[in-house]
PDB file of C-alpha atoms in Angstrom:
ATOM      1  CA  MET A1185     -82.909-121.354-100.782  1.00 90.00           C
ATOM      2  CA  LYS A1186     -80.102-122.490 -98.498  1.00 93.00           C
ATOM      3  CA  LEU A1187     -76.544-122.629 -99.810  1.00 93.00           C
ATOM      4  CA  LYS A1188     -76.287-126.400 -99.257  1.00 94.00           C
ATOM      5  CA  GLU A1189     -79.321-126.819-101.543  1.00 94.00           C
ATOM      6  CA  ALA A1190     -78.329-124.258-104.185  1.00 94.00           C
ATOM      7  CA  MET A1191     -74.690-125.215-104.771  1.00 95.00           C
ATOM      8  CA  PRO A1192     -75.382-128.837-105.878  1.00 95.00           C
ATOM      9  CA  ILE A1193     -78.031-127.605-108.327  1.00 94.00           C
ATOM     10  CA  TYR A1194     -75.611-125.226-110.042  1.00 96.00           C
ATOM     11  CA  ARG A1195     -72.778-127.772-109.920  1.00 95.00           C
ATOM     12  CA  GLY A1196     -75.030-130.329-111.570  1.00 95.00           C
ATOM     13  CA  TYR A1197     -76.035-127.806-114.232  1.00 96.00           C
ATOM     14  CA  ARG A1198     -72.367-127.007-114.835  1.00 96.00           C
ATOM     15  CA  GLN A1199     -71.663-130.700-115.412  1.00 97.00           C
ATOM     16  CA  ARG A1200     -74.611-130.938-117.826  1.00 97.00           C
ATOM     17  CA  LEU A1201     -73.214-127.972-119.756  1.00 97.00           C
ATOM     18  CA  ILE A1202     -69.765-129.587-119.889  1.00 97.00           C
ATOM     19  CA  ASP A1203     -71.264-132.829-121.183  1.00 97.00           C
ATOM     20  CA  GLN A1204     -73.394-130.947-123.697  1.00 97.00           C
ATOM     21  CA  THR A1205     -70.356-129.007-124.948  1.00 97.00           C
ATOM     22  CA  LYS A1206     -68.369-132.227-125.398  1.00 97.00           C
ATOM     23  CA  SER A1207     -71.221-133.777-127.370  1.00 97.00           C
ATOM     24  CA  LEU A1208     -71.623-130.697-129.567  1.00 97.00           C
ATOM     25  CA  VAL A1209     -67.893-130.461-130.255  1.00 97.00           C
ATOM     26  CA  LYS A1210     -67.801-134.131-131.238  1.00 97.00           C
ATOM     27  CA  ARG A1211     -70.764-133.684-133.604  1.00 97.00           C
ATOM     28  CA  ARG A1212     -69.256-130.487-135.069  1.00 96.00           C
ATOM     29  CA  ASP A1213     -65.922-132.208-135.695  1.00 96.00           C
ATOM     30  CA  GLU A1214     -67.709-135.138-137.361  1.00 96.00           C
ATOM     31  CA  ALA A1215     -69.629-132.713-139.608  1.00 95.00           C
ATOM     32  CA  LYS A1216     -66.363-130.960-140.551  1.00 94.00           C
ATOM     33  CA  GLU A1217     -64.783-134.303-141.451  1.00 95.00           C
ATOM     34  CA  LYS A1218     -67.791-135.286-143.547  1.00 94.00           C
ATOM     35  CA  PHE A1219     -67.635-131.917-145.337  1.00 93.00           C
ATOM     36  CA  LYS A1220     -63.935-132.443-146.091  1.00 94.00           C
ATOM     37  CA  ALA A1221     -64.618-135.966-147.335  1.00 94.00           C
ATOM     38  CA  THR A1222     -67.700-135.212-149.432  1.00 93.00           C
ATOM     39  CA  GLY A1223     -67.594-131.479-150.154  1.00 91.00           C
ATOM     40  CA  ASP A1224     -71.324-131.413-149.369  1.00 93.00           C
ATOM     41  CA  LYS A1225     -72.284-127.897-148.259  1.00 94.00           C
ATOM     42  CA  SER A1226     -74.958-129.244-145.888  1.00 94.00           C
ATOM     43  CA  TRP A1227     -72.191-130.657-143.631  1.00 95.00           C
ATOM     44  CA  SER A1228     -70.485-127.264-143.554  1.00 94.00           C
ATOM     45  CA  ASP A1229     -73.788-125.641-142.583  1.00 95.00           C
ATOM     46  CA  GLU A1230     -74.278-128.317-139.915  1.00 95.00           C
ATOM     47  CA  ALA A1231     -70.799-127.609-138.487  1.00 95.00           C
ATOM     48  CA  ALA A1232     -71.500-123.846-138.420  1.00 96.00           C
ATOM     49  CA  SER A1233     -74.841-124.427-136.703  1.00 96.00           C
ATOM     50  CA  LEU A1234     -73.205-126.675-134.118  1.00 96.00           C
ATOM     51  CA  GLN A1235     -70.508-124.028-133.517  1.00 96.00           C
ATOM     52  CA  LEU A1236     -73.250-121.508-132.685  1.00 97.00           C
ATOM     53  CA  SER A1237     -74.719-124.025-130.233  1.00 97.00           C
ATOM     54  CA  ILE A1238     -71.274-124.541-128.690  1.00 96.00           C
ATOM     55  CA  ASP A1239     -70.835-120.778-128.263  1.00 97.00           C
ATOM     56  CA  ALA A1240     -74.274-120.466-126.630  1.00 96.00           C
ATOM     57  CA  THR A1241     -73.489-123.378-124.292  1.00 97.00           C
ATOM     58  CA  LYS A1242     -70.167-121.787-123.326  1.00 97.00           C
ATOM     59  CA  LYS A1243     -71.982-118.531-122.523  1.00 97.00           C
ATOM     60  CA  ASP A1244     -74.461-120.462-120.354  1.00 96.00           C
ATOM     61  CA  PHE A1245     -71.507-122.194-118.686  1.00 97.00           C
ATOM     62  CA  ASP A1246     -69.808-118.854-117.918  1.00 97.00           C
ATOM     63  CA  ASP A1247     -73.038-117.378-116.538  1.00 96.00           C
ATOM     64  CA  ASN A1248     -73.630-120.463-114.379  1.00 96.00           C
ATOM     65  CA  GLN A1249     -70.019-120.379-113.166  1.00 96.00           C
ATOM     66  CA  LYS A1250     -70.453-116.771-112.008  1.00 96.00           C
ATOM     67  CA  VAL A1251     -73.516-117.788-109.985  1.00 95.00           C
ATOM     68  CA  LEU A1252     -71.685-120.800-108.551  1.00 95.00           C
ATOM     69  CA  ASP A1253     -68.637-118.677-107.673  1.00 95.00           C
ATOM     70  CA  GLY A1254     -70.943-116.242-105.863  1.00 95.00           C
ATOM     71  CA  LEU A1255     -72.552-119.071-103.892  1.00 95.00           C
ATOM     72  CA  VAL A1256     -69.161-120.480-102.921  1.00 95.00           C
ATOM     73  CA  THR A1257     -68.027-117.005-101.816  1.00 95.00           C
ATOM     74  CA  GLN A1258     -71.163-116.638 -99.683  1.00 95.00           C
ATOM     75  CA  TRP A1259     -70.540-120.073 -98.162  1.00 94.00           C
ATOM     76  CA  CYS A1260     -66.907-119.218 -97.339  1.00 95.00           C
ATOM     77  CA  ASN A1261     -67.888-115.862 -95.846  1.00 94.00           C
ATOM     78  CA  ALA A1262     -70.504-117.498 -93.599  1.00 92.00           C
ATOM     79  CA  ALA A1263     -68.068-120.216 -92.489  1.00 91.00           C
ATOM     80  CA  ASN A1264     -65.288-117.688 -91.840  1.00 91.00           C
ATOM     81  CA  ALA A1265     -67.629-115.472 -89.816  1.00 90.00           C
ATOM     82  CA  GLU A1266     -68.629-118.425 -87.649  1.00 86.00           C
ATOM     83  CA  SER A1267     -64.977-119.442 -87.220  1.00 83.00           C
ATOM     84  CA  ALA A1268     -64.049-115.916 -86.173  1.00 84.00           C
ATOM     85  CA  LYS A1269     -66.940-115.932 -83.712  1.00 81.00           C
ATOM     86  CA  ALA A1270     -65.684-119.215 -82.246  1.00 76.00           C
ATOM     87  CA  MET A1271     -62.125-117.896 -81.906  1.00 75.00           C
ATOM     88  CA  ALA A1272     -63.218-114.680 -80.236  1.00 75.00           C
ATOM     89  CA  ASP A1273     -65.594-116.340 -77.773  1.00 74.00           C
ATOM     90  CA  PRO A1274     -64.466-115.443 -74.232  1.00 70.00           C
ATOM     91  CA  GLU A1275     -65.355-118.943 -73.008  1.00 69.00           C
ATOM     92  CA  THR A1276     -63.855-121.111 -75.756  1.00 68.00           C
ATOM     93  CA  GLY A1277     -61.767-118.804 -77.961  1.00 75.00           C
ATOM     94  CA  ILE A1278     -58.029-118.837 -78.490  1.00 77.00           C
ATOM     95  CA  ALA A1279     -57.273-116.355 -75.706  1.00 80.00           C
ATOM     96  CA  ALA A1280     -59.401-118.322 -73.244  1.00 82.00           C
ATOM     97  CA  THR A1281     -57.678-121.572 -74.240  1.00 84.00           C
ATOM     98  CA  MET A1282     -54.220-120.025 -73.876  1.00 87.00           C
ATOM     99  CA  GLY A1283     -55.158-118.681 -70.464  1.00 89.00           C
ATOM    100  CA  LYS A1284     -56.298-122.119 -69.331  1.00 91.00           C
ATOM    101  CA  ILE A1285     -53.134-123.760 -70.660  1.00 92.00           C
ATOM    102  CA  MET A1286     -50.902-121.252 -68.859  1.00 94.00           C
ATOM    103  CA  THR A1287     -52.932-121.586 -65.644  1.00 95.00           C
ATOM    104  CA  THR A1288     -52.540-125.373 -65.824  1.00 95.00           C
ATOM    105  CA  VAL A1289     -48.776-125.011 -66.388  1.00 95.00           C
ATOM    106  CA  ALA A1290     -48.506-122.622 -63.409  1.00 95.00           C
ATOM    107  CA  ARG A1291     -50.391-125.047 -61.168  1.00 94.00           C
ATOM    108  CA  MET A1292     -48.182-127.934 -62.302  1.00 94.00           C
ATOM    109  CA  CYS A1293     -45.003-125.882 -61.730  1.00 94.00           C
ATOM    110  CA  ALA A1294     -46.236-125.103 -58.219  1.00 93.00           C
ATOM    111  CA  GLY A1295     -46.316-128.839 -57.524  1.00 92.00           C
ATOM    112  CA  ASP A1296     -50.081-129.079 -57.405  1.00 94.00           C
ATOM    113  CA  LYS A1297     -52.234-131.820 -58.908  1.00 94.00           C
ATOM    114  CA  VAL A1298     -54.306-131.078 -62.000  1.00 95.00           C
ATOM    115  CA  PRO A1299     -56.650-133.443 -63.866  1.00 94.00           C
ATOM    116  CA  TYR A1300     -55.100-135.622 -66.539  1.00 93.00           C
ATOM    117  CA  SER A1301     -57.423-134.073 -69.152  1.00 92.00           C
ATOM    118  CA  ASP A1302     -55.876-130.647 -68.412  1.00 93.00           C
ATOM    119  CA  GLU A1303     -52.351-132.086 -68.597  1.00 94.00           C
ATOM    120  CA  LYS A1304     -53.286-133.643 -71.929  1.00 93.00           C
ATOM    121  CA  LYS A1305     -54.386-130.221 -73.275  1.00 92.00           C
ATOM    122  CA  VAL A1306     -50.973-128.789 -72.335  1.00 94.00           C
ATOM    123  CA  MET A1307     -49.235-131.765 -73.948  1.00 94.00           C
ATOM    124  CA  GLU A1308     -51.240-131.278 -77.161  1.00 92.00           C
ATOM    125  CA  TYR A1309     -50.369-127.596 -77.186  1.00 91.00           C
ATOM    126  CA  ASP A1310     -46.611-127.993 -76.590  1.00 94.00           C
ATOM    127  CA  LYS A1311     -44.856-131.231 -75.616  1.00 95.00           C
ATOM    128  CA  ASP A1312     -41.707-129.442 -74.399  1.00 96.00           C
ATOM    129  CA  LEU A1313     -43.712-127.066 -72.206  1.00 94.00           C
ATOM    130  CA  TYR A1314     -45.589-130.059 -70.808  1.00 94.00           C
ATOM    131  CA  ALA A1315     -42.346-131.959 -70.083  1.00 95.00           C
ATOM    132  CA  SER A1316     -40.870-128.953 -68.246  1.00 95.00           C
ATOM    133  CA  ALA A1317     -44.062-128.392 -66.242  1.00 94.00           C
ATOM    134  CA  LYS A1318     -44.268-132.088 -65.345  1.00 94.00           C
ATOM    135  CA  GLN A1319     -40.647-132.101 -64.183  1.00 94.00           C
ATOM    136  CA  ALA A1320     -41.228-128.979 -62.080  1.00 93.00           C
ATOM    137  CA  GLN A1321     -44.414-130.506 -60.678  1.00 93.00           C
ATOM    138  CA  THR A1322     -42.520-133.593 -59.520  1.00 92.00           C
ATOM    139  CA  MET A1323     -39.743-131.565 -57.850  1.00 92.00           C
ATOM    140  CA  MET A1324     -42.094-129.063 -56.177  1.00 92.00           C
ATOM    141  CA  ALA A1325     -44.479-131.775 -54.975  1.00 89.00           C
ATOM    142  CA  ALA A1326     -41.571-133.459 -53.167  1.00 89.00           C
ATOM    143  CA  MET A1327     -40.887-130.213 -51.250  1.00 90.00           C
ATOM    144  CA  LYS A1328     -44.516-129.387 -50.347  1.00 87.00           C
ATOM    145  CA  LYS A1329     -46.322-130.588 -47.261  1.00 87.00           C
ATOM    146  CA  ARG A1330     -49.786-130.087 -48.719  1.00 90.00           C
ATOM    147  CA  ILE A1331     -50.525-130.547 -52.399  1.00 90.00           C
ATOM    148  CA  LYS A1332     -53.552-128.752 -53.789  1.00 91.00           C
ATOM    149  CA  GLU A1333     -55.833-130.666 -56.121  1.00 92.00           C
ATOM    150  CA  TYR A1334     -57.665-128.732 -58.818  1.00 92.00           C
ATOM    151  CA  ASP A1335     -60.735-129.447 -60.920  1.00 92.00           C
ATOM    152  CA  SER A1336     -60.525-129.223 -64.684  1.00 90.00           C
ATOM    153  CA  LEU A1337     -60.468-125.771 -66.238  1.00 88.00           C
ATOM    154  CA  TRP A1338     -62.290-127.092 -69.314  1.00 82.00           C
ATOM    155  CA  ASP A1339     -65.997-127.852 -69.287  1.00 75.00           C
ATOM    156  CA  GLU A1340     -67.020-131.280 -70.485  1.00 62.00           C
ATOM    157  CA  GLU A1341     -69.406-129.866 -73.125  1.00 51.00           C
ATOM    158  CA  GLU A1342     -66.843-127.388 -74.429  1.00 51.00           C
ATOM    159  CA  GLY A1343     -65.699-127.597 -77.996  1.00 49.00           C
ATOM    160  CA  GLY A1344     -68.738-128.709 -79.991  1.00 46.00           C
ATOM    161  CA  THR A1345     -70.843-125.575 -79.915  1.00 58.00           C
ATOM    162  CA  TYR A1346     -69.531-123.988 -83.127  1.00 66.00           C
ATOM    163  CA  ASP A1347     -70.060-125.536 -86.539  1.00 76.00           C
ATOM    164  CA  PRO A1348     -68.783-123.176 -89.247  1.00 82.00           C
ATOM    165  CA  GLU A1349     -69.615-125.559 -92.097  1.00 86.00           C
ATOM    166  CA  GLY A1350     -73.090-126.276 -90.739  1.00 86.00           C
ATOM    167  CA  VAL A1351     -73.799-122.564 -90.358  1.00 85.00           C
ATOM    168  CA  ALA A1352     -72.535-121.930 -93.902  1.00 89.00           C
ATOM    169  CA  ASP A1353     -74.641-124.787 -95.304  1.00 90.00           C
ATOM    170  CA  ASN A1354     -77.781-123.403 -93.689  1.00 88.00           C
ATOM    171  CA  THR A1355     -77.203-119.783 -94.710  1.00 90.00           C
ATOM    172  CA  GLU A1356     -79.784-118.410 -97.122  1.00 90.00           C
ATOM    173  CA  ALA A1357     -78.382-117.699-100.591  1.00 90.00           C
ATOM    174  CA  GLN A1358     -78.321-113.966-101.320  1.00 90.00           C
ATOM    175  CA  GLY A1359     -79.234-112.358-104.621  1.00 86.00           C
ATOM    176  CA  ASP A1360     -81.377-113.517-107.495  1.00 88.00           C
ATOM    177  CA  LEU A1361     -80.581-117.056-108.526  1.00 89.00           C
ATOM    178  CA  PRO A1362     -81.393-117.776-112.158  1.00 90.00           C
ATOM    179  CA  GLU A1363     -83.533-120.786-112.961  1.00 90.00           C
ATOM    180  CA  VAL A1364     -81.679-123.924-113.984  1.00 89.00           C
ATOM    181  CA  PRO A1365     -83.347-125.561-116.980  1.00 86.00           C
ATOM    182  CA  GLU A1366     -84.797-128.987-116.349  1.00 82.00           C
ATOM    183  CA  VAL A1367     -83.462-131.918-118.326  1.00 68.00           C
ATOM    184  CA  SER A1368     -86.058-133.149-120.777  1.00 60.00           C
ATOM    185  CA  SER A1369     -86.019-136.344-122.800  1.00 48.00           C
ATOM    186  CA  ALA A1370     -85.742-134.203-125.965  1.00 46.00           C
ATOM    187  CA  ASP A1371     -82.456-132.735-124.630  1.00 51.00           C
ATOM    188  CA  ASN A1372     -81.076-136.218-124.031  1.00 49.00           C
ATOM    189  CA  VAL A1373     -82.014-137.319-127.566  1.00 41.00           C
ATOM    190  CA  ALA A1374     -80.510-134.130-129.092  1.00 47.00           C
ATOM    191  CA  GLU A1375     -77.242-134.613-127.220  1.00 48.00           C
ATOM    192  CA  ASN A1376     -76.784-138.210-128.418  1.00 45.00           C
TER     193      ASN A1376
END
């Protein structure tokens, strides 16, 4: 089962357990009040029985939460691994991006013409660096006889190839996942 399929199941079960606990606590408290008001031992027994049900539900909740925490950890690990892969990529990673930014700045400082999209990348990285490079570009271009014109250092398709969340969603859940009980109409009647 994929993580994106498993996590909603266990989250839904957690919510059912929370709702069930609230219902049981309410019924237990009502039974305690009726015992105090009437002194009838059957209400005391009812409250004790409901307390046992509450304790069992809390145990189920804790067990489910451990499974859910494990699934979330697996999801985060898969997403982080994909993010690290994207950062380290020699074509699109951080070092490659920094190299392209510095190459663009050097070309601008030499008075050469670079595509606006490359200038925009420098501006997004550091506005002050961009302003200095643009000023140098203007001054150097005035002194040059021949201005070189460069193509973009960034590919048009670049930037959408890594999807850490998508990879994490589609990662197979590891370990044995316990069955989540189905909701029956008898459960709904018992809770109300």
